[in-house]
Amino acid sequence: MRWFCGMTLLLAVVLEVGSDVWAPRRASAQDRWNVPESAKKMKNPIRATATSIQKGKRLFAEHCAMCHGDAGKGDGPMAEALETKPADLTDRARMTLQSDGELFWKISKGNPPMPDFEGTLSTEEIWHLVNYLRALAR
Ligand code: HEC
């Protein structure tokens, strides 16, 4: 019994140390964000009506196009100067991998040089933006 407990403890230590050693390998561009699982599961409370998409479009032109470009391709006038290039939001394969909640979280929290918008925009406005991004990538 004692031997068994010792082995279990040893195994736990090995796994713990192992996860630290291997963690950097997982740091790809895709998970530069570390979006929490709970955020990914968030439901979009605003239906993607034409009105919502139109609102999102206006907000995008005002707050996002300088980096992401008018059409969302990541080629806005400020993009050139940024060390990390703005994401191409029309990349359908990449966008369909992400839930609405994930996009909402990224726009809310930002990730330098991408600014956070939770202080600037209302939650409703951010959901309109998510609806607009969905329309862009279609
Ligand atoms: C100052 C430039 C800048 C502005 C303004 C900006 N972004 Fe970004 N954005 C970035 C950069 C740079 C990235 C890439 C960061 C990364 O992927 O690590 C990014 C990434 C994103 C992503 C994640 C894409 C993905 O596939 O991971 C979304 C969504 C996004 N931006 C939406 C927006 C929206 C919506 C706005 C306006 C409300 C906005 N951004 C304003 C620079 C900007």
Coordinates of N, CA and C and ligand atoms in Angstrom, one line a residue:
M1 N 0.8 -1.2 0.0 CA 0.0 0.0 0.0 C 0.9 1.2 0.0
R2 N 1.9 1.2 0.8 CA 2.8 2.4 0.9 C 3.5 2.6 -0.4
W3 N 3.9 1.5 -1.0 CA 4.6 1.5 -2.2 C 3.7 2.1 -3.3
F4 N 2.5 1.7 -3.2 CA 1.5 2.2 -4.2 C 1.3 3.7 -4.1
C5 N 1.2 4.2 -2.9 CA 1.0 5.6 -2.7 C 2.2 6.4 -3.2
G6 N 3.4 5.8 -2.9 CA 4.7 6.5 -3.4 C 4.7 6.6 -4.9
M7 N 4.3 5.5 -5.5 CA 4.3 5.5 -7.0 C 3.3 6.5 -7.6
T8 N 2.2 6.6 -6.9 CA 1.1 7.5 -7.4 C 1.7 8.9 -7.3
L9 N 2.3 9.2 -6.2 CA 2.9 10.6 -5.9 C 3.9 10.9 -7.0
L10 N 4.8 9.9 -7.2 CA 5.9 10.1 -8.2 C 5.3 10.4 -9.6
L11 N 4.3 9.6 -9.9 CA 3.6 9.8 -11.2 C 3.0 11.2 -11.3
A12 N 2.4 11.6 -10.3 CA 1.8 13.0 -10.3 C 2.9 14.0 -10.5
V13 N 4.0 13.9 -9.8 CA 5.1 14.8 -10.0 C 5.6 14.8 -11.4
V14 N 5.8 13.6 -11.9 CA 6.3 13.5 -13.3 C 5.3 14.2 -14.3
L15 N 4.1 14.0 -14.1 CA 3.1 14.6 -15.0 C 3.1 16.1 -14.9
E16 N 3.1 16.6 -13.7 CA 3.1 18.0 -13.4 C 4.3 18.7 -14.0
V17 N 5.5 18.1 -13.8 CA 6.7 18.7 -14.4 C 6.6 18.6 -15.9
G18 N 6.2 17.4 -16.4 CA 6.1 17.2 -17.8 C 5.2 18.3 -18.5
S19 N 4.1 18.6 -17.8 CA 3.2 19.6 -18.5 C 3.8 21.0 -18.6
D20 N 4.7 21.3 -17.7 CA 5.4 22.6 -17.7 C 6.4 22.5 -18.9
V21 N 7.1 21.4 -19.0 CA 8.1 21.3 -20.0 C 7.5 21.3 -21.4
W22 N 6.4 20.7 -21.5 CA 5.8 20.6 -22.9 C 4.9 21.8 -23.2
A23 N 4.5 22.6 -22.2 CA 3.6 23.8 -22.5 C 4.1 24.7 -23.6
P24 N 5.3 25.1 -23.7 CA 5.7 26.0 -24.8 C 5.5 25.5 -26.2
R25 N 5.5 24.2 -26.3 CA 5.2 23.6 -27.6 C 3.8 23.9 -28.2
R26 N 2.9 24.2 -27.2 CA 1.5 24.4 -27.6 C 1.3 25.9 -28.0
A27 N 2.2 26.8 -27.7 CA 2.0 28.2 -28.0 C 2.2 28.5 -29.5
S28 N 1.1 28.2 -30.2 CA 1.1 28.5 -31.6 C 0.3 29.8 -31.8
A29 N 0.3 30.4 -33.0 CA -0.4 31.6 -33.2 C -1.9 31.4 -32.9
Q30 N -2.4 30.3 -33.1 CA -3.8 30.0 -32.8 C -4.2 30.2 -31.3
D31 N -3.3 29.8 -30.4 CA -3.6 30.0 -29.0 C -2.8 31.0 -28.3
R32 N -2.4 32.1 -29.1 CA -1.8 33.2 -28.5 C -2.9 33.9 -27.5
W33 N -4.1 33.4 -27.6 CA -5.2 34.0 -26.9 C -5.6 33.4 -25.6
N34 N -5.5 32.1 -25.4 CA -6.0 31.4 -24.2 C -7.4 31.8 -23.8
V35 N -8.3 31.6 -24.7 CA -9.7 31.9 -24.5 C -10.3 30.8 -23.5
P36 N -10.9 31.3 -22.4 CA -11.4 30.3 -21.4 C -12.6 29.5 -22.0
E37 N -12.7 28.2 -21.6 CA -13.7 27.3 -22.1 C -15.1 27.9 -21.9
S38 N -15.3 28.6 -20.7 CA -16.6 29.2 -20.4 C -17.0 30.2 -21.5
A39 N -16.0 31.0 -21.9 CA -16.2 32.1 -22.9 C -16.6 31.4 -24.3
K40 N -16.0 30.3 -24.6 CA -16.3 29.7 -25.9 C -17.7 29.2 -25.9
K41 N -18.3 28.9 -24.8 CA -19.6 28.3 -24.7 C -20.7 29.4 -24.6
M42 N -20.3 30.7 -24.5 CA -21.2 31.8 -24.4 C -22.2 31.8 -25.6
K43 N -23.5 32.0 -25.4 CA -24.4 32.0 -26.5 C -24.6 33.5 -26.9
N44 N -24.7 33.7 -28.2 CA -24.9 35.0 -28.8 C -26.4 35.4 -28.6
P45 N -26.7 36.4 -27.8 CA -28.1 36.7 -27.5 C -28.7 37.6 -28.6
I46 N -27.9 38.0 -29.6 CA -28.5 38.9 -30.6 C -28.6 38.2 -31.9
R47 N -29.8 38.1 -32.5 CA -29.9 37.4 -33.8 C -29.3 38.2 -34.9
A48 N -28.7 37.5 -35.8 CA -27.9 38.1 -36.9 C -28.9 38.6 -38.0
T49 N -29.7 39.6 -37.6 CA -30.6 40.2 -38.6 C -29.8 41.2 -39.4
A50 N -30.4 41.6 -40.5 CA -29.8 42.6 -41.4 C -29.5 43.9 -40.5
T51 N -30.4 44.3 -39.6 CA -30.1 45.5 -38.8 C -28.9 45.3 -37.9
S52 N -28.8 44.1 -37.3 CA -27.6 43.9 -36.4 C -26.3 43.9 -37.2
I53 N -26.3 43.3 -38.4 CA -25.1 43.2 -39.2 C -24.8 44.6 -39.7
Q54 N -25.8 45.4 -40.0 CA -25.5 46.8 -40.4 C -24.9 47.6 -39.3
K55 N -25.4 47.4 -38.1 CA -24.8 48.1 -36.9 C -23.4 47.7 -36.7
G56 N -23.1 46.4 -36.9 CA -21.8 45.8 -36.7 C -20.8 46.4 -37.8
K57 N -21.4 46.6 -39.0 CA -20.6 47.1 -40.1 C -20.1 48.5 -39.8
R58 N -21.1 49.3 -39.3 CA -20.7 50.7 -38.9 C -19.7 50.8 -37.8
L59 N -19.9 50.0 -36.8 CA -18.9 49.9 -35.7 C -17.5 49.5 -36.2
F60 N -17.5 48.5 -37.1 CA -16.3 48.0 -37.7 C -15.5 49.1 -38.4
A61 N -16.2 49.9 -39.2 CA -15.6 50.9 -40.0 C -15.0 52.0 -39.0
E62 N -15.6 52.2 -37.9 CA -15.2 53.2 -37.0 C -14.0 52.7 -36.1
H63 N -14.1 51.5 -35.6 CA -13.2 51.0 -34.5 C -12.1 50.0 -35.0
C64 N -12.4 49.3 -36.1 CA -11.5 48.2 -36.4 C -10.8 48.3 -37.8
A65 N -11.4 49.0 -38.7 CA -10.9 49.0 -40.1 C -9.5 49.5 -40.2
M66 N -9.1 50.5 -39.3 CA -7.8 51.0 -39.4 C -6.7 49.9 -39.3
C67 N -7.0 48.9 -38.6 CA -6.0 47.8 -38.5 C -6.4 46.6 -39.5
H68 N -7.7 46.2 -39.3 CA -8.1 45.0 -40.1 C -8.5 45.2 -41.5
G69 N -8.6 46.5 -41.9 CA -8.9 46.9 -43.3 C -10.4 47.0 -43.5
D70 N -10.8 47.7 -44.5 CA -12.2 48.0 -44.8 C -13.0 46.7 -45.0
A71 N -12.3 45.7 -45.6 CA -13.0 44.4 -45.9 C -12.6 43.3 -44.9
G72 N -11.8 43.7 -43.9 CA -11.5 42.7 -42.9 C -10.3 41.8 -43.2
K73 N -9.5 42.2 -44.2 CA -8.5 41.3 -44.7 C -7.2 41.4 -43.9
G74 N -7.1 42.4 -42.9 CA -5.9 42.6 -42.1 C -5.0 43.6 -42.8
D75 N -5.5 44.4 -43.7 CA -4.6 45.3 -44.4 C -5.0 46.8 -44.2
G76 N -5.4 47.1 -43.0 CA -5.7 48.5 -42.8 C -4.5 49.4 -42.7
P77 N -4.6 50.7 -42.8 CA -3.5 51.6 -42.8 C -2.5 51.5 -41.6
M78 N -3.0 51.0 -40.5 CA -2.1 50.9 -39.3 C -1.4 49.5 -39.3
A79 N -1.8 48.6 -40.1 CA -1.3 47.2 -40.0 C 0.2 47.2 -40.2
E80 N 0.6 47.9 -41.2 CA 2.0 48.0 -41.5 C 3.0 48.2 -40.3
A81 N 2.5 49.0 -39.4 CA 3.4 49.4 -38.3 C 3.3 48.4 -37.1
L82 N 2.4 47.5 -37.2 CA 2.3 46.6 -36.0 C 3.2 45.4 -36.1
E83 N 3.7 45.0 -35.0 CA 4.6 43.8 -35.0 C 3.9 42.5 -35.2
T84 N 2.7 42.4 -34.6 CA 1.8 41.2 -34.8 C 0.8 41.7 -35.8
K85 N 0.7 41.0 -36.9 CA -0.2 41.5 -38.0 C -1.7 41.2 -37.6
P86 N -2.6 42.2 -37.9 CA -4.0 41.9 -37.6 C -4.5 40.7 -38.4
A87 N -5.3 39.9 -37.7 CA -5.9 38.7 -38.3 C -6.7 39.0 -39.6
D88 N -6.7 38.1 -40.5 CA -7.6 38.2 -41.7 C -8.9 37.7 -41.3
L89 N -9.9 38.5 -41.1 CA -11.2 38.1 -40.5 C -12.1 37.5 -41.6
T90 N -11.6 37.5 -42.8 CA -12.4 36.8 -43.9 C -11.9 35.4 -44.1
D91 N -10.9 35.0 -43.4 CA -10.4 33.6 -43.5 C -11.4 32.6 -42.9
R92 N -12.2 32.0 -43.9 CA -13.3 31.3 -43.5 C -13.0 30.1 -42.7
A93 N -11.9 29.4 -43.1 CA -11.6 28.1 -42.3 C -11.3 28.5 -40.9
R94 N -10.5 29.6 -40.6 CA -10.1 29.9 -39.3 C -11.4 30.5 -38.5
M95 N -12.2 31.2 -39.2 CA -13.3 31.8 -38.5 C -14.4 30.8 -38.1
T96 N -14.6 29.7 -39.0 CA -15.6 28.8 -38.7 C -15.2 27.8 -37.5
L97 N -13.9 27.8 -37.2 CA -13.4 27.0 -36.1 C -13.7 27.7 -34.8
Q98 N -14.1 28.9 -34.8 CA -14.3 29.7 -33.6 C -15.8 29.9 -33.3
S99 N -16.2 29.8 -32.0 CA -17.6 30.1 -31.7 C -17.8 31.6 -31.6
D100 N -19.1 32.0 -31.6 CA -19.4 33.4 -31.4 C -18.9 33.9 -30.1
G101 N -19.0 33.0 -29.0 CA -18.5 33.4 -27.7 C -17.0 33.7 -27.7
E102 N -16.3 32.9 -28.5 CA -14.8 33.1 -28.6 C -14.5 34.4 -29.2
L103 N -15.2 34.8 -30.3 CA -15.0 36.0 -31.0 C -15.3 37.2 -30.0
F104 N -16.5 37.0 -29.4 CA -16.9 38.1 -28.4 C -15.8 38.3 -27.3
W105 N -15.3 37.2 -26.8 CA -14.2 37.3 -25.8 C -13.0 38.0 -26.3
K106 N -12.6 37.7 -27.5 CA -11.4 38.3 -28.1 C -11.5 39.8 -28.3
I107 N -12.7 40.2 -28.8 CA -13.0 41.6 -29.1 C -13.0 42.3 -27.7
S108 N -13.6 41.7 -26.7 CA -13.8 42.3 -25.4 C -12.4 42.5 -24.7
K109 N -11.6 41.4 -24.7 CA -10.4 41.4 -23.9 C -9.1 41.9 -24.7
G110 N -9.1 41.8 -26.0 CA -8.0 42.2 -26.8 C -6.8 41.3 -26.5
N111 N -5.7 41.7 -27.2 CA -4.4 40.9 -27.0 C -3.4 41.8 -27.7
P112 N -2.6 42.6 -27.0 CA -1.8 43.6 -27.7 C -1.0 43.0 -28.9
P113 N -1.0 43.8 -30.0 CA -1.5 45.1 -30.2 C -3.0 45.3 -30.5
M114 N -3.7 44.2 -30.5 CA -5.2 44.3 -30.6 C -5.7 44.9 -29.3
P115 N -6.4 46.0 -29.4 CA -6.9 46.6 -28.1 C -8.1 45.9 -27.6
D116 N -8.4 46.1 -26.3 CA -9.6 45.5 -25.7 C -10.8 46.5 -25.8
F117 N -12.0 46.0 -26.1 CA -13.1 46.9 -26.4 C -14.1 46.9 -25.3
E118 N -13.9 46.1 -24.2 CA -15.0 46.0 -23.2 C -15.3 47.3 -22.5
G119 N -14.3 48.3 -22.5 CA -14.6 49.6 -21.9 C -15.1 50.6 -22.9
T120 N -14.9 50.3 -24.1 CA -15.3 51.3 -25.2 C -16.6 51.0 -25.7
L121 N -17.0 49.7 -25.9 CA -18.2 49.4 -26.6 C -19.1 48.6 -25.6
S122 N -20.4 48.7 -25.8 CA -21.3 48.0 -24.9 C -21.3 46.5 -25.4
T123 N -21.8 45.6 -24.5 CA -21.8 44.2 -24.9 C -22.7 44.0 -26.1
E124 N -23.8 44.7 -26.2 CA -24.6 44.6 -27.4 C -23.9 45.0 -28.6
E125 N -23.1 46.0 -28.6 CA -22.3 46.5 -29.8 C -21.3 45.4 -30.2
I126 N -20.7 44.7 -29.2 CA -19.7 43.7 -29.5 C -20.4 42.5 -30.2
W127 N -21.6 42.2 -29.7 CA -22.3 41.1 -30.4 C -22.7 41.5 -31.8
H128 N -23.1 42.7 -32.1 CA -23.3 43.2 -33.4 C -22.1 43.0 -34.3
L129 N -20.9 43.3 -33.7 CA -19.7 43.1 -34.4 C -19.4 41.6 -34.7
V130 N -19.7 40.7 -33.8 CA -19.6 39.3 -34.0 C -20.5 38.9 -35.2
N131 N -21.7 39.4 -35.2 CA -22.6 39.1 -36.3 C -22.1 39.6 -37.6
Y132 N -21.5 40.8 -37.6 CA -20.9 41.3 -38.8 C -19.7 40.5 -39.3
L133 N -18.9 40.1 -38.4 CA -17.7 39.2 -38.8 C -18.2 37.9 -39.4
R134 N -19.3 37.3 -38.9 CA -19.8 36.1 -39.5 C -20.2 36.4 -40.9
A135 N -20.8 37.5 -41.2 CA -21.3 37.9 -42.5 C -20.1 38.1 -43.4
L136 N -19.0 38.7 -42.9 CA -17.8 38.9 -43.6 C -17.1 37.6 -44.1
A137 N -17.1 36.7 -43.2 CA -16.4 35.4 -43.5 C -17.2 34.4 -44.3
R138 N -18.4 34.8 -44.7 CA -19.3 33.9 -45.4 C -19.0 33.9 -46.9
Ligands
HEC1 C1 -4.6 48.5 -33.3 C2 -5.0 47.5 -34.3 C3 -6.3 46.8 -34.1 C4 -7.5 47.3 -34.0 C5 -8.0 48.7 -33.8 C6 -8.4 46.1 -33.9 N1 -7.7 45.0 -34.0 FE1 -8.4 43.1 -34.0 N2 -6.6 42.3 -34.1 C7 -5.4 43.1 -34.2 C8 -4.3 42.2 -34.2 C9 -2.8 42.6 -34.3 C10 -4.8 40.9 -34.1 C11 -4.0 39.6 -34.2 C12 -3.7 39.2 -32.8 C13 -3.3 37.7 -32.8 O1 -3.9 36.9 -33.5 O2 -2.5 37.3 -31.9 C14 -6.2 41.0 -34.0 C15 -7.1 39.9 -33.9 C16 -8.5 40.0 -33.9 C17 -9.4 38.9 -33.8 C18 -9.0 37.5 -33.6 C19 -8.9 36.7 -34.9 C20 -8.6 35.3 -34.7 O3 -8.8 34.5 -35.6 O4 -8.0 34.9 -33.7 C21 -10.6 39.4 -33.9 C22 -11.9 38.6 -33.8 C23 -10.5 40.8 -34.0 N3 -9.2 41.2 -34.0 C24 -11.6 41.7 -34.2 C25 -11.5 43.1 -34.1 C26 -12.6 43.9 -34.0 C27 -14.0 43.5 -34.1 C28 -12.1 45.2 -33.9 C29 -12.9 46.5 -33.7 C30 -13.9 46.5 -32.7 C31 -10.6 45.1 -33.9 N4 -10.3 43.8 -34.0 C32 -9.8 46.2 -33.7 C33 -5.3 44.4 -34.3 C34 -6.4 45.3 -34.2

